[in-house]
Amino acid sequence: TDPKPIRANSAGVMSVAGSLHPTRAIGDAYLKHSQYSFPPFDEYCPYIDCKPDVSVRCIRMSEVAGTNYGYLVLATDGVWDYSSCDDICSWLSSYQFDSSSNDSYNQTAAEVIMENVLDNMRRKVNRSRRALTVLPKGIARRKVHDDMTVLAVRLDEVLLKSGPT
């Protein structure tokens, strides 16, 4: 095995084999399988594998301050570049989904998060939201922001009380 699999790349950023940020390691076969690798990475391949790390956490009602529900939020690093966990908790605490509404459209929790993230980004890079949403794919967009995806799963009181199955 490589004696130092995590090391700084030429820019001084810690990376797998000095080549790849750990958050980017999911799809890079050249660091997983020697048949897809090339020098200098093939010498110590595999650096990474696709076996997931899984953890389970029981959520107690006392952790979901004053509500009968909570959210599980999964988001890509582009979202976290322009928001914090506290930001998202604040946005979701003021968000109310009305399932009994006759409106044809109810904004989802994920949309609330993205709207606020775009507002934060707009202020930070001093561009209009329209200018941000029409940036062409590729280098022009990457210079301003990373890709952004968010999934917000509402955890109801029943699920929170029942615990893991």
JSON list of C-alpha atoms in Angstrom, two decimals:
[
{"chain": "A", "resi": 1, "resn": "THR", "atom": "CA", "xyz": [0.00, 0.00, 0.00]},
{"chain": "A", "resi": 2, "resn": "ASP", "atom": "CA", "xyz": [1.01, 3.62, -0.57]},
{"chain": "A", "resi": 3, "resn": "PRO", "atom": "CA", "xyz": [2.72, 4.86, 2.60]},
{"chain": "A", "resi": 4, "resn": "LYS", "atom": "CA", "xyz": [1.05, 8.27, 2.21]},
{"chain": "A", "resi": 5, "resn": "PRO", "atom": "CA", "xyz": [-2.25, 7.90, 0.28]},
{"chain": "A", "resi": 6, "resn": "ILE", "atom": "CA", "xyz": [-3.59, 11.28, 1.39]},
{"chain": "A", "resi": 7, "resn": "ARG", "atom": "CA", "xyz": [-1.15, 14.03, 0.47]},
{"chain": "A", "resi": 8, "resn": "ALA", "atom": "CA", "xyz": [-1.04, 17.59, -0.79]},
{"chain": "A", "resi": 9, "resn": "ASN", "atom": "CA", "xyz": [-1.38, 18.18, -4.52]},
{"chain": "A", "resi": 10, "resn": "SER", "atom": "CA", "xyz": [0.57, 20.89, -6.38]},
{"chain": "A", "resi": 11, "resn": "ALA", "atom": "CA", "xyz": [-1.79, 23.57, -5.00]},
{"chain": "A", "resi": 12, "resn": "GLY", "atom": "CA", "xyz": [-1.22, 22.35, -1.44]},
{"chain": "A", "resi": 13, "resn": "VAL", "atom": "CA", "xyz": [-4.71, 20.83, -1.10]},
{"chain": "A", "resi": 14, "resn": "MET", "atom": "CA", "xyz": [-4.93, 17.46, 0.65]},
{"chain": "A", "resi": 15, "resn": "SER", "atom": "CA", "xyz": [-6.06, 14.85, -1.86]},
{"chain": "A", "resi": 16, "resn": "VAL", "atom": "CA", "xyz": [-6.19, 11.10, -2.52]},
{"chain": "A", "resi": 17, "resn": "ALA", "atom": "CA", "xyz": [-2.85, 10.25, -4.18]},
{"chain": "A", "resi": 18, "resn": "GLY", "atom": "CA", "xyz": [-2.23, 14.00, -4.45]},
{"chain": "A", "resi": 19, "resn": "SER", "atom": "CA", "xyz": [-4.72, 13.98, -7.33]},
{"chain": "A", "resi": 20, "resn": "LEU", "atom": "CA", "xyz": [-8.30, 13.78, -6.13]},
{"chain": "A", "resi": 21, "resn": "HIS", "atom": "CA", "xyz": [-10.33, 15.49, -3.39]},
{"chain": "A", "resi": 22, "resn": "PRO", "atom": "CA", "xyz": [-11.98, 12.83, -1.21]},
{"chain": "A", "resi": 23, "resn": "THR", "atom": "CA", "xyz": [-15.46, 14.20, -2.01]},
{"chain": "A", "resi": 24, "resn": "ARG", "atom": "CA", "xyz": [-14.79, 13.58, -5.71]},
{"chain": "A", "resi": 25, "resn": "ALA", "atom": "CA", "xyz": [-13.61, 10.00, -5.23]},
{"chain": "A", "resi": 26, "resn": "ILE", "atom": "CA", "xyz": [-16.92, 8.25, -5.87]},
{"chain": "A", "resi": 27, "resn": "GLY", "atom": "CA", "xyz": [-16.68, 7.83, -9.64]},
{"chain": "A", "resi": 28, "resn": "ASP", "atom": "CA", "xyz": [-12.96, 7.73, -10.33]},
{"chain": "A", "resi": 29, "resn": "ALA", "atom": "CA", "xyz": [-12.15, 4.23, -11.46]},
{"chain": "A", "resi": 30, "resn": "TYR", "atom": "CA", "xyz": [-8.43, 4.94, -11.97]},
{"chain": "A", "resi": 31, "resn": "LEU", "atom": "CA", "xyz": [-8.02, 5.12, -8.18]},
{"chain": "A", "resi": 32, "resn": "LYS", "atom": "CA", "xyz": [-10.19, 2.03, -7.54]},
{"chain": "A", "resi": 33, "resn": "HIS", "atom": "CA", "xyz": [-9.12, -0.56, -10.12]},
{"chain": "A", "resi": 34, "resn": "SER", "atom": "CA", "xyz": [-5.61, -1.18, -11.40]},
{"chain": "A", "resi": 35, "resn": "GLN", "atom": "CA", "xyz": [-6.88, -2.06, -14.91]},
{"chain": "A", "resi": 36, "resn": "TYR", "atom": "CA", "xyz": [-8.15, 1.53, -15.28]},
{"chain": "A", "resi": 37, "resn": "SER", "atom": "CA", "xyz": [-5.20, 3.16, -13.59]},
{"chain": "A", "resi": 38, "resn": "PHE", "atom": "CA", "xyz": [-2.04, 4.74, -14.99]},
{"chain": "A", "resi": 39, "resn": "PRO", "atom": "CA", "xyz": [1.31, 6.01, -13.68]},
{"chain": "A", "resi": 40, "resn": "PRO", "atom": "CA", "xyz": [1.98, 7.19, -11.05]},
{"chain": "A", "resi": 41, "resn": "PHE", "atom": "CA", "xyz": [-1.31, 5.97, -9.51]},
{"chain": "A", "resi": 42, "resn": "ASP", "atom": "CA", "xyz": [-1.18, 2.35, -10.67]},
{"chain": "A", "resi": 43, "resn": "GLU", "atom": "CA", "xyz": [1.69, 1.45, -8.35]},
{"chain": "A", "resi": 44, "resn": "TYR", "atom": "CA", "xyz": [-0.47, 1.50, -5.21]},
{"chain": "A", "resi": 45, "resn": "CYS", "atom": "CA", "xyz": [-3.96, 1.03, -6.60]},
{"chain": "A", "resi": 46, "resn": "PRO", "atom": "CA", "xyz": [-6.58, 0.80, -5.06]},
{"chain": "A", "resi": 47, "resn": "TYR", "atom": "CA", "xyz": [-6.53, 4.04, -3.10]},
{"chain": "A", "resi": 48, "resn": "ILE", "atom": "CA", "xyz": [-10.29, 4.12, -2.60]},
{"chain": "A", "resi": 49, "resn": "ASP", "atom": "CA", "xyz": [-13.20, 1.71, -2.76]},
{"chain": "A", "resi": 50, "resn": "CYS", "atom": "CA", "xyz": [-16.93, 2.05, -3.19]},
{"chain": "A", "resi": 51, "resn": "LYS", "atom": "CA", "xyz": [-17.91, 0.38, 0.07]},
{"chain": "A", "resi": 52, "resn": "PRO", "atom": "CA", "xyz": [-20.11, 2.86, 1.95]},
{"chain": "A", "resi": 53, "resn": "ASP", "atom": "CA", "xyz": [-19.62, 3.92, 5.53]},
{"chain": "A", "resi": 54, "resn": "VAL", "atom": "CA", "xyz": [-23.00, 3.53, 7.21]},
{"chain": "A", "resi": 55, "resn": "SER", "atom": "CA", "xyz": [-24.04, 4.90, 10.57]},
{"chain": "A", "resi": 56, "resn": "VAL", "atom": "CA", "xyz": [-27.37, 4.93, 12.39]},
{"chain": "A", "resi": 57, "resn": "ARG", "atom": "CA", "xyz": [-28.52, 7.64, 14.74]},
{"chain": "A", "resi": 58, "resn": "CYS", "atom": "CA", "xyz": [-31.73, 7.68, 16.74]},
{"chain": "A", "resi": 59, "resn": "ILE", "atom": "CA", "xyz": [-33.30, 11.13, 16.75]},
{"chain": "A", "resi": 60, "resn": "ARG", "atom": "CA", "xyz": [-35.07, 12.06, 19.98]},
{"chain": "A", "resi": 61, "resn": "MET", "atom": "CA", "xyz": [-37.97, 14.50, 19.95]},
{"chain": "A", "resi": 62, "resn": "SER", "atom": "CA", "xyz": [-36.00, 16.79, 22.27]},
{"chain": "A", "resi": 63, "resn": "GLU", "atom": "CA", "xyz": [-33.52, 17.31, 19.42]},
{"chain": "A", "resi": 64, "resn": "VAL", "atom": "CA", "xyz": [-36.24, 18.67, 17.13]},
{"chain": "A", "resi": 65, "resn": "ALA", "atom": "CA", "xyz": [-36.88, 21.82, 19.11]},
{"chain": "A", "resi": 66, "resn": "GLY", "atom": "CA", "xyz": [-40.58, 22.57, 19.54]},
{"chain": "A", "resi": 67, "resn": "THR", "atom": "CA", "xyz": [-41.84, 20.72, 16.47]},
{"chain": "A", "resi": 68, "resn": "ASN", "atom": "CA", "xyz": [-43.39, 17.38, 15.71]},
{"chain": "A", "resi": 69, "resn": "TYR", "atom": "CA", "xyz": [-41.14, 16.83, 12.72]},
{"chain": "A", "resi": 70, "resn": "GLY", "atom": "CA", "xyz": [-37.56, 17.22, 11.58]},
{"chain": "A", "resi": 71, "resn": "TYR", "atom": "CA", "xyz": [-35.61, 17.11, 8.31]},
{"chain": "A", "resi": 72, "resn": "LEU", "atom": "CA", "xyz": [-32.81, 15.04, 6.95]},
{"chain": "A", "resi": 73, "resn": "VAL", "atom": "CA", "xyz": [-30.92, 17.24, 4.47]},
{"chain": "A", "resi": 74, "resn": "LEU", "atom": "CA", "xyz": [-28.49, 15.77, 1.96]},
{"chain": "A", "resi": 75, "resn": "ALA", "atom": "CA", "xyz": [-26.69, 18.34, -0.17]},
{"chain": "A", "resi": 76, "resn": "THR", "atom": "CA", "xyz": [-23.69, 18.61, -2.44]},
{"chain": "A", "resi": 77, "resn": "ASP", "atom": "CA", "xyz": [-20.72, 20.78, -1.56]},
{"chain": "A", "resi": 78, "resn": "GLY", "atom": "CA", "xyz": [-21.95, 23.58, -3.83]},
{"chain": "A", "resi": 79, "resn": "VAL", "atom": "CA", "xyz": [-24.85, 24.11, -1.42]},
{"chain": "A", "resi": 80, "resn": "TRP", "atom": "CA", "xyz": [-22.57, 24.09, 1.64]},
{"chain": "A", "resi": 81, "resn": "ASP", "atom": "CA", "xyz": [-20.23, 26.63, -0.04]},
{"chain": "A", "resi": 82, "resn": "TYR", "atom": "CA", "xyz": [-22.96, 29.25, 0.41]},
{"chain": "A", "resi": 83, "resn": "SER", "atom": "CA", "xyz": [-24.78, 28.07, 3.53]},
{"chain": "A", "resi": 84, "resn": "SER", "atom": "CA", "xyz": [-24.21, 26.53, 6.93]},
{"chain": "A", "resi": 85, "resn": "CYS", "atom": "CA", "xyz": [-26.09, 23.94, 8.92]},
{"chain": "A", "resi": 86, "resn": "ASP", "atom": "CA", "xyz": [-27.43, 26.77, 11.08]},
{"chain": "A", "resi": 87, "resn": "ASP", "atom": "CA", "xyz": [-28.65, 28.64, 7.98]},
{"chain": "A", "resi": 88, "resn": "ILE", "atom": "CA", "xyz": [-30.55, 25.62, 6.73]},
{"chain": "A", "resi": 89, "resn": "CYS", "atom": "CA", "xyz": [-32.06, 24.91, 10.16]},
{"chain": "A", "resi": 90, "resn": "SER", "atom": "CA", "xyz": [-33.22, 28.52, 10.37]},
{"chain": "A", "resi": 91, "resn": "TRP", "atom": "CA", "xyz": [-34.74, 28.46, 6.87]},
{"chain": "A", "resi": 92, "resn": "LEU", "atom": "CA", "xyz": [-36.56, 25.19, 7.54]},
{"chain": "A", "resi": 93, "resn": "SER", "atom": "CA", "xyz": [-37.81, 26.26, 10.96]},
{"chain": "A", "resi": 94, "resn": "SER", "atom": "CA", "xyz": [-39.71, 29.14, 9.35]},
{"chain": "A", "resi": 95, "resn": "TYR", "atom": "CA", "xyz": [-40.90, 26.97, 6.43]},
{"chain": "A", "resi": 96, "resn": "GLN", "atom": "CA", "xyz": [-44.45, 25.60, 6.61]},
{"chain": "A", "resi": 97, "resn": "PHE", "atom": "CA", "xyz": [-45.72, 23.05, 4.11]},
{"chain": "A", "resi": 98, "resn": "ASP", "atom": "CA", "xyz": [-49.48, 23.09, 3.92]},
{"chain": "A", "resi": 99, "resn": "SER", "atom": "CA", "xyz": [-50.69, 19.71, 2.70]},
{"chain": "A", "resi": 100, "resn": "SER", "atom": "CA", "xyz": [-54.32, 20.80, 3.11]},
{"chain": "A", "resi": 101, "resn": "SER", "atom": "CA", "xyz": [-53.88, 23.80, 0.80]},
{"chain": "A", "resi": 102, "resn": "ASN", "atom": "CA", "xyz": [-55.89, 23.96, -2.40]},
{"chain": "A", "resi": 103, "resn": "ASP", "atom": "CA", "xyz": [-53.00, 25.74, -4.12]},
{"chain": "A", "resi": 104, "resn": "SER", "atom": "CA", "xyz": [-51.63, 23.83, -7.08]},
{"chain": "A", "resi": 105, "resn": "TYR", "atom": "CA", "xyz": [-48.12, 24.64, -5.87]},
{"chain": "A", "resi": 106, "resn": "ASN", "atom": "CA", "xyz": [-46.54, 24.34, -2.47]},
{"chain": "A", "resi": 107, "resn": "GLN", "atom": "CA", "xyz": [-42.85, 25.20, -2.26]},
{"chain": "A", "resi": 108, "resn": "THR", "atom": "CA", "xyz": [-40.86, 22.18, -1.07]},
{"chain": "A", "resi": 109, "resn": "ALA", "atom": "CA", "xyz": [-38.27, 22.29, 1.69]},
{"chain": "A", "resi": 110, "resn": "ALA", "atom": "CA", "xyz": [-35.53, 21.66, -0.89]},
{"chain": "A", "resi": 111, "resn": "GLU", "atom": "CA", "xyz": [-36.77, 24.63, -2.93]},
{"chain": "A", "resi": 112, "resn": "VAL", "atom": "CA", "xyz": [-36.71, 26.83, 0.17]},
{"chain": "A", "resi": 113, "resn": "ILE", "atom": "CA", "xyz": [-33.09, 25.81, 0.76]},
{"chain": "A", "resi": 114, "resn": "MET", "atom": "CA", "xyz": [-32.08, 26.43, -2.86]},
{"chain": "A", "resi": 115, "resn": "GLU", "atom": "CA", "xyz": [-33.82, 29.83, -2.99]},
{"chain": "A", "resi": 116, "resn": "ASN", "atom": "CA", "xyz": [-31.88, 30.95, 0.08]},
{"chain": "A", "resi": 117, "resn": "VAL", "atom": "CA", "xyz": [-28.59, 29.47, -1.15]},
{"chain": "A", "resi": 118, "resn": "LEU", "atom": "CA", "xyz": [-28.99, 31.32, -4.46]},
{"chain": "A", "resi": 119, "resn": "ASP", "atom": "CA", "xyz": [-29.69, 34.55, -2.56]},
{"chain": "A", "resi": 120, "resn": "ASN", "atom": "CA", "xyz": [-26.55, 34.03, -0.45]},
{"chain": "A", "resi": 121, "resn": "MET", "atom": "CA", "xyz": [-24.51, 33.30, -3.57]},
{"chain": "A", "resi": 122, "resn": "ARG", "atom": "CA", "xyz": [-25.95, 36.32, -5.40]},
{"chain": "A", "resi": 123, "resn": "ARG", "atom": "CA", "xyz": [-24.86, 38.60, -2.56]},
{"chain": "A", "resi": 124, "resn": "LYS", "atom": "CA", "xyz": [-21.41, 37.02, -2.26]},
{"chain": "A", "resi": 125, "resn": "VAL", "atom": "CA", "xyz": [-20.50, 37.15, -5.98]},
{"chain": "A", "resi": 126, "resn": "ASN", "atom": "CA", "xyz": [-22.41, 40.39, -6.65]},
{"chain": "A", "resi": 127, "resn": "ARG", "atom": "CA", "xyz": [-24.44, 39.06, -9.61]},
{"chain": "A", "resi": 128, "resn": "SER", "atom": "CA", "xyz": [-28.16, 38.86, -10.25]},
{"chain": "A", "resi": 129, "resn": "ARG", "atom": "CA", "xyz": [-29.98, 35.55, -9.77]},
{"chain": "A", "resi": 130, "resn": "ARG", "atom": "CA", "xyz": [-30.79, 35.55, -13.46]},
{"chain": "A", "resi": 131, "resn": "ALA", "atom": "CA", "xyz": [-27.09, 35.94, -14.33]},
{"chain": "A", "resi": 132, "resn": "LEU", "atom": "CA", "xyz": [-26.24, 33.01, -12.04]},
{"chain": "A", "resi": 133, "resn": "THR", "atom": "CA", "xyz": [-28.91, 30.67, -13.43]},
{"chain": "A", "resi": 134, "resn": "VAL", "atom": "CA", "xyz": [-27.97, 31.23, -17.09]},
{"chain": "A", "resi": 135, "resn": "LEU", "atom": "CA", "xyz": [-24.21, 30.70, -16.75]},
{"chain": "A", "resi": 136, "resn": "PRO", "atom": "CA", "xyz": [-23.15, 28.16, -19.40]},
{"chain": "A", "resi": 137, "resn": "LYS", "atom": "CA", "xyz": [-21.96, 24.76, -18.19]},
{"chain": "A", "resi": 138, "resn": "GLY", "atom": "CA", "xyz": [-18.23, 24.36, -17.91]},
{"chain": "A", "resi": 139, "resn": "ILE", "atom": "CA", "xyz": [-15.43, 26.62, -16.80]},
{"chain": "A", "resi": 140, "resn": "ALA", "atom": "CA", "xyz": [-17.50, 29.82, -16.78]},
{"chain": "A", "resi": 141, "resn": "ARG", "atom": "CA", "xyz": [-19.92, 28.32, -14.26]},
{"chain": "A", "resi": 142, "resn": "ARG", "atom": "CA", "xyz": [-17.26, 26.52, -12.24]},
{"chain": "A", "resi": 143, "resn": "LYS", "atom": "CA", "xyz": [-15.41, 29.80, -11.67]},
{"chain": "A", "resi": 144, "resn": "VAL", "atom": "CA", "xyz": [-18.52, 31.15, -9.90]},
{"chain": "A", "resi": 145, "resn": "HIS", "atom": "CA", "xyz": [-20.10, 28.11, -8.25]},
{"chain": "A", "resi": 146, "resn": "ASP", "atom": "CA", "xyz": [-20.03, 24.35, -7.95]},
{"chain": "A", "resi": 147, "resn": "ASP", "atom": "CA", "xyz": [-22.97, 22.17, -8.93]},
{"chain": "A", "resi": 148, "resn": "MET", "atom": "CA", "xyz": [-25.77, 22.24, -6.37]},
{"chain": "A", "resi": 149, "resn": "THR", "atom": "CA", "xyz": [-28.22, 19.51, -5.44]},
{"chain": "A", "resi": 150, "resn": "VAL", "atom": "CA", "xyz": [-30.28, 19.25, -2.28]},
{"chain": "A", "resi": 151, "resn": "LEU", "atom": "CA", "xyz": [-32.65, 16.61, -0.95]},
{"chain": "A", "resi": 152, "resn": "ALA", "atom": "CA", "xyz": [-34.75, 17.38, 2.14]},
{"chain": "A", "resi": 153, "resn": "VAL", "atom": "CA", "xyz": [-36.64, 14.50, 3.71]},
{"chain": "A", "resi": 154, "resn": "ARG", "atom": "CA", "xyz": [-39.28, 15.37, 6.30]},
{"chain": "A", "resi": 155, "resn": "LEU", "atom": "CA", "xyz": [-39.19, 13.06, 9.32]},
{"chain": "A", "resi": 156, "resn": "ASP", "atom": "CA", "xyz": [-42.62, 13.00, 10.93]},
{"chain": "A", "resi": 157, "resn": "GLU", "atom": "CA", "xyz": [-43.29, 12.56, 14.63]},
{"chain": "A", "resi": 158, "resn": "VAL", "atom": "CA", "xyz": [-44.42, 8.97, 14.05]},
{"chain": "A", "resi": 159, "resn": "LEU", "atom": "CA", "xyz": [-41.13, 8.08, 12.37]},
{"chain": "A", "resi": 160, "resn": "LEU", "atom": "CA", "xyz": [-39.12, 9.92, 15.02]},
{"chain": "A", "resi": 161, "resn": "LYS", "atom": "CA", "xyz": [-40.91, 8.08, 17.84]},
{"chain": "A", "resi": 162, "resn": "SER", "atom": "CA", "xyz": [-40.68, 4.65, 16.24]},
{"chain": "A", "resi": 163, "resn": "GLY", "atom": "CA", "xyz": [-36.89, 4.76, 15.84]},
{"chain": "A", "resi": 164, "resn": "PRO", "atom": "CA", "xyz": [-34.86, 2.50, 13.58]},
{"chain": "A", "resi": 165, "resn": "THR", "atom": "CA", "xyz": [-36.35, -0.72, 12.26]}
]
